[in-house]
Short mmCIF file of C-alpha atoms in Angstrom, two decimals:
data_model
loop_
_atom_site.label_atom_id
_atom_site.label_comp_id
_atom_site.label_asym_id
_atom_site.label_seq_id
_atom_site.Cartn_x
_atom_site.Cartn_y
_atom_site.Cartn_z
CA UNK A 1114 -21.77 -25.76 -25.28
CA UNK A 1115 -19.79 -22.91 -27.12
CA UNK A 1116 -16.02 -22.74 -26.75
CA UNK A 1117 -15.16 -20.06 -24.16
CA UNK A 1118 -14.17 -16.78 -25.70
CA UNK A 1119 -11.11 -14.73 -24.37
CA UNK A 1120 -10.04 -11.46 -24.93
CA UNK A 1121 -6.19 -10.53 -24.44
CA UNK A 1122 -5.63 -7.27 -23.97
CA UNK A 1123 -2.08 -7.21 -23.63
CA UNK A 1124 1.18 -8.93 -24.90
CA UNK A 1125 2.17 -12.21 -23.27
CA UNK A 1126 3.96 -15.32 -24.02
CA UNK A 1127 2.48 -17.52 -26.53
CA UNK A 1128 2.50 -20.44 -24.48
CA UNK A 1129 -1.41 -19.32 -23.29
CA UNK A 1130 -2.93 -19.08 -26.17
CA UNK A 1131 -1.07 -22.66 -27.68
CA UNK A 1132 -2.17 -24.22 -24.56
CA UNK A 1133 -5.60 -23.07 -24.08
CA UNK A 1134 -6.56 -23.68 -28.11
CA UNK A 1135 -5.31 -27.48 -27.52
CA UNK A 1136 -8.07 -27.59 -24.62
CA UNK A 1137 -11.19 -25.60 -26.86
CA UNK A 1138 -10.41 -21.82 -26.09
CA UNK A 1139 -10.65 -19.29 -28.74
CA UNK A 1140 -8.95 -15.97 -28.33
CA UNK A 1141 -8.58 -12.59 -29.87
CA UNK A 1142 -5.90 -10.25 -29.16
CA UNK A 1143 -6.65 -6.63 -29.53
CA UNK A 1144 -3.49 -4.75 -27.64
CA UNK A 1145 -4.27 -1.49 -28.78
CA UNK A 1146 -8.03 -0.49 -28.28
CA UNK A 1147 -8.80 2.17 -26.09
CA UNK A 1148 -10.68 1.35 -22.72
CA UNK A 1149 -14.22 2.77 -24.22
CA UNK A 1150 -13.62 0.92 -27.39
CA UNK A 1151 -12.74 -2.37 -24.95
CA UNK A 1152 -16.29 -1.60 -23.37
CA UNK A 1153 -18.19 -1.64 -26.61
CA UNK A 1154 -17.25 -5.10 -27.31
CA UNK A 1155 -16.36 -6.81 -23.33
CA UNK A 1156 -20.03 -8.28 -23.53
CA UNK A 1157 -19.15 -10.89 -25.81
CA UNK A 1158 -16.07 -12.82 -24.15
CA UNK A 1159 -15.90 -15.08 -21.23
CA UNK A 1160 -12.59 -14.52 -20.24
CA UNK A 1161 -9.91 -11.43 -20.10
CA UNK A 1162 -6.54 -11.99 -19.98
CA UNK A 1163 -4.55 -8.69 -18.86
CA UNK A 1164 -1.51 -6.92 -17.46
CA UNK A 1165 -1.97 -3.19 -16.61
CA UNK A 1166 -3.03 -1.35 -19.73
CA UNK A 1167 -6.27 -1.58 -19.63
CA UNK A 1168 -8.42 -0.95 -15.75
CA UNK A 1169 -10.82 -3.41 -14.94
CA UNK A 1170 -13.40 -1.09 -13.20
CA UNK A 1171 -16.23 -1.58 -11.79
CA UNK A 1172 -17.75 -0.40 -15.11
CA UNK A 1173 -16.11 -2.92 -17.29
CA UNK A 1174 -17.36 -5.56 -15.19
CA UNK A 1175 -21.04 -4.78 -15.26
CA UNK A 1176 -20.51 -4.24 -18.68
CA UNK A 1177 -18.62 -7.56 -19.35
CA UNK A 1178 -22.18 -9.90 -18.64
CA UNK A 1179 -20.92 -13.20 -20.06
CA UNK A 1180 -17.32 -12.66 -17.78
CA UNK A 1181 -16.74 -15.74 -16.22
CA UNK A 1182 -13.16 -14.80 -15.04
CA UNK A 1183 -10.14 -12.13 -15.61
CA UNK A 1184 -6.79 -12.85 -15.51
CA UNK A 1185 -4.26 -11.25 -14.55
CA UNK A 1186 -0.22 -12.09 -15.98
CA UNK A 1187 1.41 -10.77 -12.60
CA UNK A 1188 1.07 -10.54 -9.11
CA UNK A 1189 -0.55 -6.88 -8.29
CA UNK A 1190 -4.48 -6.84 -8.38
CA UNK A 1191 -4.87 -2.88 -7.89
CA UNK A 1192 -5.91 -2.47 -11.04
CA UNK A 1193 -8.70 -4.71 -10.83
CA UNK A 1194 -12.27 -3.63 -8.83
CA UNK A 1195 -11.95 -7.09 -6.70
CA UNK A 1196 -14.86 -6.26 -4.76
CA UNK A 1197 -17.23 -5.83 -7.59
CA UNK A 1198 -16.27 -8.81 -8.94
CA UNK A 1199 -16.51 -10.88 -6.13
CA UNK A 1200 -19.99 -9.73 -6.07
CA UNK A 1201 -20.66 -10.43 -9.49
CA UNK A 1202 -18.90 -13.94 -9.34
CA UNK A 1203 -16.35 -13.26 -11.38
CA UNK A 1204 -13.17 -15.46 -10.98
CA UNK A 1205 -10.17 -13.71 -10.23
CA UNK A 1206 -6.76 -14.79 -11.36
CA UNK A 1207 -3.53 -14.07 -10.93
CA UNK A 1208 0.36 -15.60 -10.67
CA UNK A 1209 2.47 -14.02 -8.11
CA UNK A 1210 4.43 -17.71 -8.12
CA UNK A 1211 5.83 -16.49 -11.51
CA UNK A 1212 7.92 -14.30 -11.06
CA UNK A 1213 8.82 -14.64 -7.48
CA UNK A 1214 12.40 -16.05 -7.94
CA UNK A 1215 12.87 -12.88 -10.51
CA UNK A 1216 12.17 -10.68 -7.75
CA UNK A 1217 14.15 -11.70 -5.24
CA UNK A 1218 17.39 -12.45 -7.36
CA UNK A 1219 16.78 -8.80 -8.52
CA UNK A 1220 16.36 -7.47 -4.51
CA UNK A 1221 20.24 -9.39 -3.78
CA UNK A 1222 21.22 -7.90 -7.03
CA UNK A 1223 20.47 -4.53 -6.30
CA UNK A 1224 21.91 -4.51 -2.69
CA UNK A 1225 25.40 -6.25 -3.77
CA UNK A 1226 25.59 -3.53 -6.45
CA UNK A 1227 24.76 -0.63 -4.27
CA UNK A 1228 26.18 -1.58 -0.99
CA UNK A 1229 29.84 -2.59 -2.65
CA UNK A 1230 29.57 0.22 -5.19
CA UNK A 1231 30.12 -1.98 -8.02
CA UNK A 1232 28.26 0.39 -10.91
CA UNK A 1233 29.93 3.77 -9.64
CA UNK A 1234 33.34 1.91 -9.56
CA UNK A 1235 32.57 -0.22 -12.73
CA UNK A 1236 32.36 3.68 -14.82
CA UNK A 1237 35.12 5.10 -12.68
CA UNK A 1238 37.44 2.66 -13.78
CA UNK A 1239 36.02 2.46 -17.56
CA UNK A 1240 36.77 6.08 -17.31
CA UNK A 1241 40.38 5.93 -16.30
CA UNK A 1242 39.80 6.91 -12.21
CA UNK A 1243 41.49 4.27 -10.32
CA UNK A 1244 40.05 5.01 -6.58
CA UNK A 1245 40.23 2.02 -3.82
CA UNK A 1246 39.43 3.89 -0.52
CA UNK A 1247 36.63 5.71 -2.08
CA UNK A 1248 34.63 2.68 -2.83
CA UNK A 1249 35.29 0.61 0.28
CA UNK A 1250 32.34 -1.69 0.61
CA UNK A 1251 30.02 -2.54 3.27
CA UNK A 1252 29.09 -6.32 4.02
CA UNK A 1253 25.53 -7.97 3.87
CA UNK A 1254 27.08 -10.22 6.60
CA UNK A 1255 25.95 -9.66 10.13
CA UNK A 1256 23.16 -7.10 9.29
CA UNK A 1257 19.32 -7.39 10.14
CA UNK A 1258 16.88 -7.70 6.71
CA UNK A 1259 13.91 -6.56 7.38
CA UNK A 1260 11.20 -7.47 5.53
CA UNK A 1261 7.49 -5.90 5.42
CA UNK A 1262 4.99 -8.51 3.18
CA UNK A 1263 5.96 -12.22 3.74
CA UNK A 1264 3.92 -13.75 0.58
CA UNK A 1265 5.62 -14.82 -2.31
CA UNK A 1266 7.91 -12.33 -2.70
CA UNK A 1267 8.90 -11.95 0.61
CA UNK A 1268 9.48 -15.47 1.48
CA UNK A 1269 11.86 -15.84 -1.79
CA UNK A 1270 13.80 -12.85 -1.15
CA UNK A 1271 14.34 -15.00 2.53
CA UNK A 1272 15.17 -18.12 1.12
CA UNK A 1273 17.89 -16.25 -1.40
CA UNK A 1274 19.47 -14.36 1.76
CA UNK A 1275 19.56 -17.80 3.59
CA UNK A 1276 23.42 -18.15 2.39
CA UNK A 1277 24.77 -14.72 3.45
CA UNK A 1278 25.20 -14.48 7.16
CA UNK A 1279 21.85 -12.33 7.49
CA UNK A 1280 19.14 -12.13 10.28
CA UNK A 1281 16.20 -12.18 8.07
CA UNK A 1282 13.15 -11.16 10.22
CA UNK A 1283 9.61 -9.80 8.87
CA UNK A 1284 6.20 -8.21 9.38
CA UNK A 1285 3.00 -9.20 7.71
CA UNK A 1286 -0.68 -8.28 8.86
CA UNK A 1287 -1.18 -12.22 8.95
CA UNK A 1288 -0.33 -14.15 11.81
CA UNK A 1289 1.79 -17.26 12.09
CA UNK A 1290 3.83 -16.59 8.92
CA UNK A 1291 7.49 -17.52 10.22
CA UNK A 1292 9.54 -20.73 8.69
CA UNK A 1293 12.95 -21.70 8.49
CA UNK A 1294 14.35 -18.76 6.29
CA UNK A 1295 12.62 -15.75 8.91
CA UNK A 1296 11.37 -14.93 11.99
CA UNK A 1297 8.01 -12.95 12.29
CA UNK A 1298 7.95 -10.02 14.58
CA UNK A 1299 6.27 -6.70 15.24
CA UNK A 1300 6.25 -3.81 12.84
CA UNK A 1301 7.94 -1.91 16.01
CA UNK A 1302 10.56 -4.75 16.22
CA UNK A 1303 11.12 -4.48 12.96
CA UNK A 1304 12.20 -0.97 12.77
CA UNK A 1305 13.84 -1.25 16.40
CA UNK A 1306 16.53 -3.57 14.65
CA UNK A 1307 16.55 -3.74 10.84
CA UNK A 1308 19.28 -2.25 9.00
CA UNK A 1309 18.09 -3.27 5.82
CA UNK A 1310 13.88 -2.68 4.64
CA UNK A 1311 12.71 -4.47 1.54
CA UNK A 1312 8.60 -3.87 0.53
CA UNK A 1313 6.68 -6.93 -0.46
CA UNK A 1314 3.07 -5.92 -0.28
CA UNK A 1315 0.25 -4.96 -2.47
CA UNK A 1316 -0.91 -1.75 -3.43
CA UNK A 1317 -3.82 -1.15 -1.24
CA UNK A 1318 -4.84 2.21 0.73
CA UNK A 1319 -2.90 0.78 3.96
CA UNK A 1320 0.44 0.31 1.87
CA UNK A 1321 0.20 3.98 0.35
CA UNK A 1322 2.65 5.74 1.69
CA UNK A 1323 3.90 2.90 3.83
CA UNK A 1324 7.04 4.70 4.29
CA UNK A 1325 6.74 8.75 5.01
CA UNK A 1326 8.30 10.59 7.70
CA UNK A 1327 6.97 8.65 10.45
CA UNK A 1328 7.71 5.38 9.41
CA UNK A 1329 11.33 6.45 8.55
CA UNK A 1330 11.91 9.04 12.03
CA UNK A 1331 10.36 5.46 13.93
CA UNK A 1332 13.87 3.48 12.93
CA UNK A 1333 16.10 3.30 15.35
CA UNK A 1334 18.86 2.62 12.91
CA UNK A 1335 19.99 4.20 9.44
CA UNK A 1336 19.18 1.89 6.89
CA UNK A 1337 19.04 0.63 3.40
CA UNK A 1338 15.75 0.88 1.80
CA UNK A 1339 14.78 -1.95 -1.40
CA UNK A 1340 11.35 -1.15 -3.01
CA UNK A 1341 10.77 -4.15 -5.68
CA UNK A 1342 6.83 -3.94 -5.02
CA UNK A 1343 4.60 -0.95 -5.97
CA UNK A 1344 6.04 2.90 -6.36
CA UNK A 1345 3.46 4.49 -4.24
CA UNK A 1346 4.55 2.51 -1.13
CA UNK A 1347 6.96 5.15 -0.50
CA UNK A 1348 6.58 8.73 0.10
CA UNK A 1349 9.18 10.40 -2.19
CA UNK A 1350 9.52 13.52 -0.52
CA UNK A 1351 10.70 11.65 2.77
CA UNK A 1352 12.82 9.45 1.21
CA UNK A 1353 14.76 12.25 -0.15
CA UNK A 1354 15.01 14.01 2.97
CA UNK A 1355 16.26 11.05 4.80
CA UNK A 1356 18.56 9.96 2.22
CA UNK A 1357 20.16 13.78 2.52
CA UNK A 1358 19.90 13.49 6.35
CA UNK A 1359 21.82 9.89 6.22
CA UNK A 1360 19.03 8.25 7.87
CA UNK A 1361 18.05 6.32 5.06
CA UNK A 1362 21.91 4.88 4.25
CA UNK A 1363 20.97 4.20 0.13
CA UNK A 1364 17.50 3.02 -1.74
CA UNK A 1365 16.83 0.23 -4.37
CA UNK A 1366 14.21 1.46 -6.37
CA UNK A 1367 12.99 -0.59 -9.15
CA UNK A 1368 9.22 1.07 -8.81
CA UNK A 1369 8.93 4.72 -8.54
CA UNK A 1370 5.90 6.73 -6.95
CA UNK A 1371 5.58 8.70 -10.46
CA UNK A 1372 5.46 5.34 -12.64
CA UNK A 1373 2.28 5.39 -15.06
CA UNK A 1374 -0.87 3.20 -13.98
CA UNK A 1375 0.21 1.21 -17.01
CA UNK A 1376 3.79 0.80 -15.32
CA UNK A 1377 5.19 1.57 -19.18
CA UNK A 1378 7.00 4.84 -18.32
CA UNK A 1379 7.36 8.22 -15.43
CA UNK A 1380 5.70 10.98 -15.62
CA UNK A 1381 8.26 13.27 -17.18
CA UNK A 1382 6.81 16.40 -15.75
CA UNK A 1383 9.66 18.83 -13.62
CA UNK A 1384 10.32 17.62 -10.01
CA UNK A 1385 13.44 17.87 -8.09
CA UNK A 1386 12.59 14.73 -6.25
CA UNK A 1387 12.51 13.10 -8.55
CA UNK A 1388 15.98 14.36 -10.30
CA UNK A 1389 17.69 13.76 -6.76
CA UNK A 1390 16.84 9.85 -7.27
CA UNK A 1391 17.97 10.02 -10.53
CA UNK A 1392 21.25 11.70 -10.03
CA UNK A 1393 22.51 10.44 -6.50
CA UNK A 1394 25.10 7.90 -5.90
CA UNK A 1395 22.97 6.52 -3.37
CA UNK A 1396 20.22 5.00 -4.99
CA UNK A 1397 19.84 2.58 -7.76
CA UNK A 1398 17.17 2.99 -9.94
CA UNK A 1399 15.72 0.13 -12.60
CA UNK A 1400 12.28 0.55 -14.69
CA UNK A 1401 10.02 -1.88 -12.77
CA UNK A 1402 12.25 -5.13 -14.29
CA UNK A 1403 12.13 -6.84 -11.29
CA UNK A 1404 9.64 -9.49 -11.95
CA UNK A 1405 11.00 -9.45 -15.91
CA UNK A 1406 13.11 -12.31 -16.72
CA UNK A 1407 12.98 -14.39 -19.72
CA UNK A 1408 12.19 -17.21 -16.92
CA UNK A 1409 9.46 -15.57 -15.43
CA UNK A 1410 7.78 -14.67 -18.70
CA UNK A 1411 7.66 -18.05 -19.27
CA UNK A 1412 6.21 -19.21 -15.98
CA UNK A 1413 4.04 -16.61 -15.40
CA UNK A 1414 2.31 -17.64 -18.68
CA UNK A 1415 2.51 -20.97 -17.30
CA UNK A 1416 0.75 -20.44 -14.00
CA UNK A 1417 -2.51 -18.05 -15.92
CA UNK A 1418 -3.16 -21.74 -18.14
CA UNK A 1419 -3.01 -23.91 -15.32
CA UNK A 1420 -5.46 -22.22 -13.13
CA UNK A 1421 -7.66 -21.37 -16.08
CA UNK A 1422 -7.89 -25.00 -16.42
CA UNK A 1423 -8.65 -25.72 -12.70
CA UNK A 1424 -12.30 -22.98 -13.27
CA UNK A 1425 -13.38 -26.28 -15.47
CA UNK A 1426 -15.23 -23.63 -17.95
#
């Protein structure tokens, strides 16, 4: 029996392919082929590593006729056709446990920096304004966190809040969810007494748009919104509304709506959404780093091998 045969189409740590050559794997890397020219060639490999540069359509997958599995370094599968390759019994792989600690340490960063001001007085000060009243803080202590998606993600962003004086409470589609670090309620409990919403789900066409006008005019209180999970969960337009209304107190937004399939950069183009994010004290803004510490790049790695090894190819 040949060795199997993978194709990476995108940058990772070396750790997979040191690994999977000690157990018979052969590889080649080819990061900068365009999707057609991936096509010519996908016939020949049995395996496809990936991030997001490349879609795996249904297309590629009827191309791809030895494909015994892709592989995804990450946790989001949108840009993979899972029903077509469910019905073409093609392994799917992917390793949300990597970077799950990154995500939520990045979620309590975010708040602590926006809710006690720390950036805008960090530059006032390096700037020579000395203002003490003006950046009064506002406690994590006492307050409702809301979460909506209680998988990975969501459960470590609950275990990390565990030490701050927080109700943690959530709402997932699955039932029976709840542990020692949250509660599981209703999506109408949820808004009835979170002041704090943090997104946790896939993209899938239930989560677009998760939060619009309705979702946002449904909460009873004003609250601080955290998006660590996919851009297109949140309606821009609203959120920009509600953050000049005071309804939505301040966002976290590590993902934005207008990020590139490839997640690499925003589309550029003019919108004054947009350049209200970018310029308002009340949001916080980071380019989709959330899942992106030298730890996580490690384990992430570390998780693709180990269930590689578990298809027994």
């Amino acid at each position: 029996m040949s060795a199997p045969l993978i194709l990476l189409l995108d940058k990772n740590h070396p750790l997979i392919v040191e690994q999977l050559s000690e157990r018979g794997f052969q590889f080649e890397e080819d990061y900068t082929s365009s999707y057609d020219e991936v096509l010519s060639k996908i016939h020949l490999y049995d395996g496809v590593i990936i991030r997001s540069r490349i879609p795996v359509d249904a297309r590629f997958l009827e191309t791809a006729k030895k494909l015994k599995f892709v592989a995804r370094v990450g946790a989001g599968m949108e840009n993979i056709d899972t029903p077509k390759a469910e019905e073409l019994g093609i392994a799917l792989i992917n390793s949300p446990e990597g970077n799950r600690d990154s995500v939520a340490e990045h979620v309590v960063g975010m708040l602590l920096i926006l809710m006690n001001r720390l950036f805008i007085a960090s530059l006032e000060v390096k700037n020579g304004i000395w203002l003490r009243e003006e950046n009064r803080g506002d406690e994590l202590m006492g307050k409702t966190f809301g979460i909506i998606g209680y998988g990975n993600m969501g459960k470590a962003v609950a275990k990390r809040l565990s030490g701050f004086g927080v109700k943690v409470i959530f709402y997932d589609i699955l039932s029976d969810l709840g542990d020692e670090y949250a509660t599981q309620v209703s999506l109408e409990t949820l808004q009835k007494e979170a002041d704090i919403i943090s997104l946790h789900t896939p993209q899938t066409p239930e989560t677009h748009y998760l939060i619009d006008e309705a979702f946002i005019r449904n909460m009873d209180k004003s609250f601080y919104l955290v998006n660590t999970a996919r851009g297109k969960h949140v309606k821009t337009s609203a959120l920009v509304d509600a953050l000049k209304e005071g309804k939505v107190r301040a966002a976290c937004l590590d993902v934005l709506e207008f990020e590139k399939a490839s997640f690499e950069n925003i589309q550029t183009s003019e919108n004054s959404d947009l350049d209200y994010l970018l310029n308002s004290e009340k949001v916080i803004v980071t380019p989709h780093i959330a899942g992106w510490t030298v730890q996580s790049k490690i384990k992430l790695a570390q998780f693709i091998v180990d269930k590689i090894l578990q298809l027994n190819l």
